[in-house]
Amino acid sequence: MKWCIEHPGPYTPSEEIELRKEAMAVLVESVKAGDITSLDGAESPLSERIRAQHGVTDFEMNSNWVGSSQDWICPCCGRSKFQVSRVGKKGQILAKLVIHHDHMGEAMKAAFHSAFEAAGTRVEQIDGGRLVERMGDAFAAYAEVLVCEDCNNADSEAKKLARSPSYFSFSIGQIRRLIRSADHRPHLVEPARAEKVWAEAEPAYKLRMKLISAVARAAATDAHWYEPHARAADPIPVFGLTRRSFESEIARWAYADPLLRTLGVITKVSAPNLSRWRQVAQKPGKQLPANYLAMLRTEESHGRSWEALPEGWCCPVCRRSKNELVYVGGQGKVIFAMRLVTARRLGVTDAHLQPLRIDAHELEVGGGSMRR
Ligand SMILES: [Zn+2]
Ligand SMILES: [Zn+2]
């Protein structure tokens, strides 16, 4: 904070680039020295205490752990970070917090895409698509919330034990009822309790699924309404995902990703298999619905790409036509994703550095996307 006061600015962009490096070093030192406890890291005082407790030095620490306060307490099992820390199968200290979320948004989208196809609607449903985006949250049993990984694992285990449907997940109040929790070890899930809690939740779940399919049908056939709703304040207190007031000073000088990485996010568990794309045969794509163009135009950016490209266009990289590039993605959504790239990124070194439009997945082969 002292550093922030000493550097009021304004600065030129190139000065800012230099100062960001300095700010990063100061931040790392402050976390290490215990001056900043609202962030964590592999060298924080808490991490030193955890190392001493387990007699192990290596951490497997994720960005939610680094980005949250050293005083954080799991709202589900009530354990502190110190109590949550435990030694994993590879002899590493597990330090992971995850965002526990309801799957109703996914259920809603899947219902929308299937209702769209079934109704054979011939016109894009942009407002209907937006309504579905918003309504996913409205049907959720709870807002997204940061919990320890053990609580999130207990949810999956309880779902298996109770054989509950894939779109259902237990709320933190329900998880609390079905676990036996202790320091430095995973939760024990009691099978009889899992079944009991699911049995209590089932009628409301069935009702929600029935409502979801009714809303999905309305949204896909232009028979819908619009409903705004308020968001809860700060249920995910992780640096970079929300902005607490003191953090606006930190955020001015450090981007979340590089800061969390420098503080010690360590996610490597096994080496990624970069040759997977050559070894695994591609699954054949799902057949396009007859009204796929209307479904495609429902995502406006995809519709714009479609309109912008002439009828005879084909991808300059793989030579496939517009029609050949449309596919059915997750939850039955019709996808036509284009990306604007420069020749440089494609490794073309000759004179024409004109931006090119190519289909998006060309660039994603072997890369894969990571969610924090
Ligand atoms: Zn917990
Ligand atoms: Zn292509």
PDB file of N, CA and C in Angstrom, residues 10 25 39 47 56 83 106 160 171 196 200 216 255 261 275 290 292 308 312 321 325 342:
ATOM      1  N   PRO A  10       0.108  10.391 -12.987  1.00  0.00           N
ATOM      2  CA  PRO A  10      -0.064   9.441 -14.106  1.00  0.00           C
ATOM      3  C   PRO A  10       1.254   9.107 -14.788  1.00  0.00           C
ATOM      4  N   ALA A  25       6.996  -7.421  -7.923  1.00  0.00           N
ATOM      5  CA  ALA A  25       8.017  -7.819  -6.954  1.00  0.00           C
ATOM      6  C   ALA A  25       7.631  -7.371  -5.542  1.00  0.00           C
ATOM      7  N   LEU A  39      -4.292 -12.041   0.033  1.00  0.00           N
ATOM      8  CA  LEU A  39      -3.864 -12.953  -1.027  1.00  0.00           C
ATOM      9  C   LEU A  39      -2.990 -14.024  -0.367  1.00  0.00           C
ATOM     10  N   SER A  47       1.328 -20.772   4.249  1.00  0.00           N
ATOM     11  CA  SER A  47       1.912 -21.922   3.554  1.00  0.00           C
ATOM     12  C   SER A  47       3.096 -22.493   4.333  1.00  0.00           C
ATOM     13  N   VAL A  56       6.128 -31.608   4.476  1.00  0.00           N
ATOM     14  CA  VAL A  56       6.249 -31.762   3.025  1.00  0.00           C
ATOM     15  C   VAL A  56       6.463 -30.366   2.443  1.00  0.00           C
ATOM     16  N   GLN A  83      -6.835 -26.121   7.989  1.00  0.00           N
ATOM     17  CA  GLN A  83      -7.518 -27.399   8.242  1.00  0.00           C
ATOM     18  C   GLN A  83      -7.815 -28.158   6.950  1.00  0.00           C
ATOM     19  N   GLU A 106     -26.937 -25.217 -17.618  1.00  0.00           N
ATOM     20  CA  GLU A 106     -26.666 -26.177 -18.693  1.00  0.00           C
ATOM     21  C   GLU A 106     -27.948 -26.918 -19.083  1.00  0.00           C
ATOM     22  N   LYS A 160     -23.236 -39.868  -6.966  1.00  0.00           N
ATOM     23  CA  LYS A 160     -23.086 -41.260  -7.410  1.00  0.00           C
ATOM     24  C   LYS A 160     -23.821 -42.197  -6.457  1.00  0.00           C
ATOM     25  N   SER A 171     -26.622 -28.496  -2.728  1.00  0.00           N
ATOM     26  CA  SER A 171     -26.243 -27.159  -2.258  1.00  0.00           C
ATOM     27  C   SER A 171     -25.274 -27.323  -1.082  1.00  0.00           C
ATOM     28  N   LYS A 196     -31.058 -39.938   1.575  1.00  0.00           N
ATOM     29  CA  LYS A 196     -32.121 -39.220   2.268  1.00  0.00           C
ATOM     30  C   LYS A 196     -32.203 -37.766   1.754  1.00  0.00           C
ATOM     31  N   GLU A 200     -35.301 -35.934  -0.391  1.00  0.00           N
ATOM     32  CA  GLU A 200     -35.967 -34.689  -0.006  1.00  0.00           C
ATOM     33  C   GLU A 200     -35.913 -33.646  -1.116  1.00  0.00           C
ATOM     34  N   ALA A 216     -38.057 -23.195 -21.945  1.00  0.00           N
ATOM     35  CA  ALA A 216     -37.244 -23.445 -23.138  1.00  0.00           C
ATOM     36  C   ALA A 216     -38.128 -23.438 -24.384  1.00  0.00           C
ATOM     37  N   TYR A 255      -1.960  -7.562 -13.249  1.00  0.00           N
ATOM     38  CA  TYR A 255      -3.029  -8.361 -13.830  1.00  0.00           C
ATOM     39  C   TYR A 255      -3.175  -9.635 -13.005  1.00  0.00           C
ATOM     40  N   ARG A 261       0.039 -16.496 -10.819  1.00  0.00           N
ATOM     41  CA  ARG A 261       1.057 -17.461 -11.238  1.00  0.00           C
ATOM     42  C   ARG A 261       2.354 -17.208 -10.485  1.00  0.00           C
ATOM     43  N   SER A 275       0.000 -35.335 -28.231  1.00  0.00           N
ATOM     44  CA  SER A 275      -0.234 -36.039 -29.496  1.00  0.00           C
ATOM     45  C   SER A 275      -1.581 -36.754 -29.499  1.00  0.00           C
ATOM     46  N   ALA A 290     -32.796 -29.518 -39.295  1.00  0.00           N
ATOM     47  CA  ALA A 290     -33.240 -28.895 -40.536  1.00  0.00           C
ATOM     48  C   ALA A 290     -33.239 -27.370 -40.425  1.00  0.00           C
ATOM     49  N   TYR A 292     -31.198 -25.443 -38.834  1.00  0.00           N
ATOM     50  CA  TYR A 292     -29.931 -25.066 -38.198  1.00  0.00           C
ATOM     51  C   TYR A 292     -29.553 -23.610 -38.412  1.00  0.00           C
ATOM     52  N   ALA A 308     -21.387 -12.248 -43.116  1.00  0.00           N
ATOM     53  CA  ALA A 308     -20.225 -11.521 -43.636  1.00  0.00           C
ATOM     54  C   ALA A 308     -19.506 -12.318 -44.726  1.00  0.00           C
ATOM     55  N   GLY A 312     -19.924 -18.706 -51.634  1.00  0.00           N
ATOM     56  CA  GLY A 312     -18.912 -19.661 -52.083  1.00  0.00           C
ATOM     57  C   GLY A 312     -17.631 -19.676 -51.242  1.00  0.00           C
ATOM     58  N   SER A 321     -16.246 -25.577 -46.895  1.00  0.00           N
ATOM     59  CA  SER A 321     -17.216 -24.533 -47.193  1.00  0.00           C
ATOM     60  C   SER A 321     -17.934 -24.107 -45.915  1.00  0.00           C
ATOM     61  N   LEU A 325     -18.635 -26.221 -42.165  1.00  0.00           N
ATOM     62  CA  LEU A 325     -18.037 -25.786 -40.905  1.00  0.00           C
ATOM     63  C   LEU A 325     -19.043 -25.689 -39.766  1.00  0.00           C
ATOM     64  N   THR A 342      -4.120 -12.997 -38.263  1.00  0.00           N
ATOM     65  CA  THR A 342      -3.189 -12.402 -39.201  1.00  0.00           C
ATOM     66  C   THR A 342      -2.315 -13.515 -39.753  1.00  0.00           C
TER      67      THR A 342
END
